[in-house]
Each structure stands twice: as structure tokens, then as C-alpha cells.
Short mmCIF file of C-alpha atoms in Angstrom, two decimals:
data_model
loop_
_atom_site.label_atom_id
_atom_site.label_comp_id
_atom_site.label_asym_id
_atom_site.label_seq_id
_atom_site.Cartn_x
_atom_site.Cartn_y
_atom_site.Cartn_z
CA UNK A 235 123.76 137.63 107.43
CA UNK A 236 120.33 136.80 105.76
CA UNK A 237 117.42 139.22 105.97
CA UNK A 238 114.33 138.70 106.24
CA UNK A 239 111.37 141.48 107.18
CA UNK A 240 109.93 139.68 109.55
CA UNK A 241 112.75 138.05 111.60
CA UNK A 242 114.92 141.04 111.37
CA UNK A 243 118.54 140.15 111.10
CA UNK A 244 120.05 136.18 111.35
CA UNK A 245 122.94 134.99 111.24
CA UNK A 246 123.91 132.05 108.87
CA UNK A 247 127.35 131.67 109.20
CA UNK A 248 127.16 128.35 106.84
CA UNK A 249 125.05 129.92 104.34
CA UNK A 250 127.60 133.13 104.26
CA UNK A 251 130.08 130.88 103.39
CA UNK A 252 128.83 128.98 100.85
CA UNK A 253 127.91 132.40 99.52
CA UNK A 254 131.30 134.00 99.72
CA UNK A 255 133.50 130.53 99.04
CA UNK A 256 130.84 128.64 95.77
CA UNK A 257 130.01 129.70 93.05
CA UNK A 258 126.73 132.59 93.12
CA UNK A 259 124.23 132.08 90.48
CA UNK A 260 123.27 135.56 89.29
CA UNK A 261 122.24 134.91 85.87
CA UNK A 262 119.46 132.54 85.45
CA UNK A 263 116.34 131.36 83.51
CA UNK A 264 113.18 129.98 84.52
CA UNK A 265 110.92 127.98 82.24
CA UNK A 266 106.72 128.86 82.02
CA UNK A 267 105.83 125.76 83.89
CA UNK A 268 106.65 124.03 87.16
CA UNK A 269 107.88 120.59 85.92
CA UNK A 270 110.84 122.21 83.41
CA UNK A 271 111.35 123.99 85.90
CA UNK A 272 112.40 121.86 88.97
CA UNK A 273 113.91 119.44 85.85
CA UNK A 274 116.12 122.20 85.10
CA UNK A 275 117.41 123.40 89.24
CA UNK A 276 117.29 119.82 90.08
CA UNK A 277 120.06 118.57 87.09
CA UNK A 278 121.47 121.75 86.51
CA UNK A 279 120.62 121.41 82.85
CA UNK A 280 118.01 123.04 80.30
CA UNK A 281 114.79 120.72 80.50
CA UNK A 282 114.99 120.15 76.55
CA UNK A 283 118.15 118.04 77.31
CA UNK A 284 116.84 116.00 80.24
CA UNK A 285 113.29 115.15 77.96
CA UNK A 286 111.24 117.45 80.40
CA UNK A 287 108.79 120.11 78.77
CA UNK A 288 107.42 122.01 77.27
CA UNK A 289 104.47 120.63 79.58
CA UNK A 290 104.56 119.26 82.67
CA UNK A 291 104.46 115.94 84.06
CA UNK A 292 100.99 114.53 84.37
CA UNK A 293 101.08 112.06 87.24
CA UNK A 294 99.81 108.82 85.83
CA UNK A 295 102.43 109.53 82.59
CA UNK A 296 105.01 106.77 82.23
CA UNK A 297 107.79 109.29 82.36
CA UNK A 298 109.89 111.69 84.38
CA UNK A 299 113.41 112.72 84.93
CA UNK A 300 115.36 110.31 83.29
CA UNK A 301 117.56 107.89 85.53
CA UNK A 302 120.70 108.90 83.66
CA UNK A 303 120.28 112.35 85.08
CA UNK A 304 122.13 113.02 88.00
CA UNK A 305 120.18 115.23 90.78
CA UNK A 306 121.11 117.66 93.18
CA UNK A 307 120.33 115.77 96.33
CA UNK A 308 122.28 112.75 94.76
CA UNK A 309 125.25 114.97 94.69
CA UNK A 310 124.79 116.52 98.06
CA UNK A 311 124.71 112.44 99.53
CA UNK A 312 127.88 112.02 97.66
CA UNK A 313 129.53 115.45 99.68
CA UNK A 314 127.84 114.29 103.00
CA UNK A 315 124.99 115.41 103.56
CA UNK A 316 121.34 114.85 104.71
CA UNK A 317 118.86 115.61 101.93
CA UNK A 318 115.29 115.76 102.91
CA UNK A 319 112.25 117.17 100.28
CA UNK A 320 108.63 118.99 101.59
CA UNK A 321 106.23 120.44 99.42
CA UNK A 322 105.56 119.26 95.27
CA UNK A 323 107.58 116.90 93.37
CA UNK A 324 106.01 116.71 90.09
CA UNK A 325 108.66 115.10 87.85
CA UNK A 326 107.35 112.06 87.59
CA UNK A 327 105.36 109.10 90.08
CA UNK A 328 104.61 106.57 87.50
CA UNK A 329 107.11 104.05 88.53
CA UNK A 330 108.93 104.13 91.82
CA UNK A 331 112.45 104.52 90.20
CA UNK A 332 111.14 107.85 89.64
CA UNK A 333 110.11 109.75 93.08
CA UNK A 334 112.23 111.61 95.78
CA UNK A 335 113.11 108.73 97.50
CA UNK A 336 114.67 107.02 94.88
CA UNK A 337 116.28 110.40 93.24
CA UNK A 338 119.08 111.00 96.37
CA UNK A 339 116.21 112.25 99.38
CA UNK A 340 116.57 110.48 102.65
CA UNK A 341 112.70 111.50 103.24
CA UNK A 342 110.42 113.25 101.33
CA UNK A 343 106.70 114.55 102.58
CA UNK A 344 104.50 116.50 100.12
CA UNK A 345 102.46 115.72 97.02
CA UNK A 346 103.45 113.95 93.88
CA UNK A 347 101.57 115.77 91.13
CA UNK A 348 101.02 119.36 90.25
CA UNK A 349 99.29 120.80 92.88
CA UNK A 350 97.00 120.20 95.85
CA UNK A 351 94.47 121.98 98.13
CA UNK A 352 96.07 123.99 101.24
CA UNK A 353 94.11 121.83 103.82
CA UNK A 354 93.65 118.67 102.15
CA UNK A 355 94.55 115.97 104.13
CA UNK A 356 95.89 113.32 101.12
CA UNK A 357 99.49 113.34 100.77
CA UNK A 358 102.86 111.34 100.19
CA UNK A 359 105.44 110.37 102.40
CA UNK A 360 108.19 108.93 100.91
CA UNK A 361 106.39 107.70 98.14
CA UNK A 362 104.31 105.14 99.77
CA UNK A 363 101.28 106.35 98.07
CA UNK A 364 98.43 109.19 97.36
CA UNK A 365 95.81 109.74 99.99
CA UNK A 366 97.55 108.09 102.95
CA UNK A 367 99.13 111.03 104.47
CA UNK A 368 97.30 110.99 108.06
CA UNK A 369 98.04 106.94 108.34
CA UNK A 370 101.62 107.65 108.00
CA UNK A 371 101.56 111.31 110.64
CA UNK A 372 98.19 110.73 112.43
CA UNK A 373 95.18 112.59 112.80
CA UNK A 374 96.60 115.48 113.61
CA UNK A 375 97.37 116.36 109.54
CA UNK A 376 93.53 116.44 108.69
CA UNK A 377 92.49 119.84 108.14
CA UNK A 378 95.58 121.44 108.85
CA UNK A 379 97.03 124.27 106.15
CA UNK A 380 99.94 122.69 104.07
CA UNK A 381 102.18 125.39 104.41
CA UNK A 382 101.66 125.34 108.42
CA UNK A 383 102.49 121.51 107.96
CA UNK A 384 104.96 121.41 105.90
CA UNK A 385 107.18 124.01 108.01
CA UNK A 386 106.44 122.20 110.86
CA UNK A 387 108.00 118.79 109.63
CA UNK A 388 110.83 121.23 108.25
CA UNK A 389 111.90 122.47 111.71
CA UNK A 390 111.67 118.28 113.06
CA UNK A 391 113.65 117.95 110.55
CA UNK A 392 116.23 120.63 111.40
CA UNK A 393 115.79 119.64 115.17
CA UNK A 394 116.23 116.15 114.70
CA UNK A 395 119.66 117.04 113.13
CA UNK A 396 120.92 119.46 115.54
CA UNK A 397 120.18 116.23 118.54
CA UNK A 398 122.04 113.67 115.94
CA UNK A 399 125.15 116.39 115.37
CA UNK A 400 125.39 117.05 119.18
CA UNK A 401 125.52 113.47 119.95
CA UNK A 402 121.86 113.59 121.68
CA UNK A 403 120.23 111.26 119.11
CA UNK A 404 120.02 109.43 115.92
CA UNK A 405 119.64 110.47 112.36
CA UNK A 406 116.44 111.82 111.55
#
């Protein structure tokens, strides 16, 4: 089971198994900066071999991860699943061969660049474009805290699944 201090106890029976069955990464690096970073947990591969880093990606850059790089979510289509991205992308927006929706996400809400107020209201979903966040959920995303937001759309997300595997709906 997975613990957490302020949910006590909870079972994840899939997540245990993936644990105890795959393969567990307990030796790891990081890189100083976000964009080498995701780079590097998204391909699996140091960021000097994919072209990413030292610095990050600057959003109006003609680059990002290179097309010849396989990513994670591409690979998790390929096995069957549904791959959905929330939060920061930054790894690359100049061309749209290059954001979540092109890189193996069936959605993606968040922010293209490097980082973002907590309550502003501009966003991206699904890499239609900066600022146009409340045209694409509503009013009701003005003002509100991005974390509170983002976890929101996380559990539709999670609920829209659990209707589509139980025969109640359609794919999220």
C-alpha cells in the first residue's frame, strides 16, 4: 500500500504491482534545471544525448525534444493506455510537432513555458494556444489556484475513466 500522512493508508493494488513485478528505479540523477530534467524522465536518456541543456527551453526557441526521441507517454499508447499531462511542459512550443499533444498525450492542460503564477488565469489546453485557458474551461478557471485546478481536472480525468472502464461512458 502507498502512504501518505494525510490520507493515512491506500491501497493501490496496480501500483503494488508494477512495484513488485517492473523494474524499481533506485538509483537516479536529476539535472539543475527543469527542462533537462523532464528531457531526461520523459526519454529515459541523459539530456546531453537528446540536445536538451544545460539551459532550459525558452518558449519562443525553435527547438525542443527532438522528434526522433521516443517519449514515455508514446510508449505507454503503444502498451494500452490513456496518457493525459497537467501542470508545465517546457520542452519546447515553438512548432506544434513539439507539445504534449503531439508527443503521445491524449490531453494535456497546463502551461507551455517555465513557469506561471498560481492564480493566473492564461493557460494551454492541448496546445491550442497561451492565454485562452477560460475560453476552452469557462469562467470558472479565473482566479482559481493552479494547483486546486489542476487536481481537479486530474480526478475528471480519473472519473471519466473509471465510467468508460465500467461501461457507463465514453473515453475521456
Amino acid at each position: 500500500p502507498t502512504t501518505n500522512a494525510a490520507a493515512g493508508i491506500m491501497p493501490t493494488p496496480i501500483i503494488d504491482s508494477l512495484a513488485s513485478e517492473g523494474v524499481k528505479l533506485e538509483n537516479y540523477y536529476v539535472q539543475p534545471l527543469c527542462s533537462p530534467t523532464r528531457s531526461a524522465l520523459l526519454t529515459g536518456r541523459y539530456p546531453q544525448h537528446t540536445g536538451i541543456g544545460p539551459d532550459v527551453i525558452v518558449i519562443n526557441w525553435p527547438y525542443g525534444v527532438p522528434a526522433r526521441e521516443t517519449l514515455l507517454p508514446e510508449r505507454m499508447k503503444e502498451a494500452g493506455y490513456k496518457t493525459h499531462m497537467i501542470g508545465k511542459w517546457h520542452l519546447g512550443a515553438c512548432d506544434e510537432r513539439y507539445l504534449p499533444t503531439y508527443r503521445g498525450f491524449d490531453s494535456f492542460l497546463g502551461y507551455l513555458s517555465g513557469a506561471q503564477s498560481y492564480y493566473a488565469s492564461a493557460g494551454d489546453r492541448n496546445g491550442t494556444g497561451a492565454n485562452i485557458l477560460p475560453t476552452c474551461v469557462g469562467d470558472s478557471a479565473d482566479h482559481l489556484y493552479s494547483s486546486t485546478f489542476f487536481a481537479s481536472e486530474a480526478s475528471q480525468i480519473v472519473r471519466n475513466h473509471q465510467k468508460h472502464t465500467n461501461g457507463e461512458g465514453t473515453d475521456p
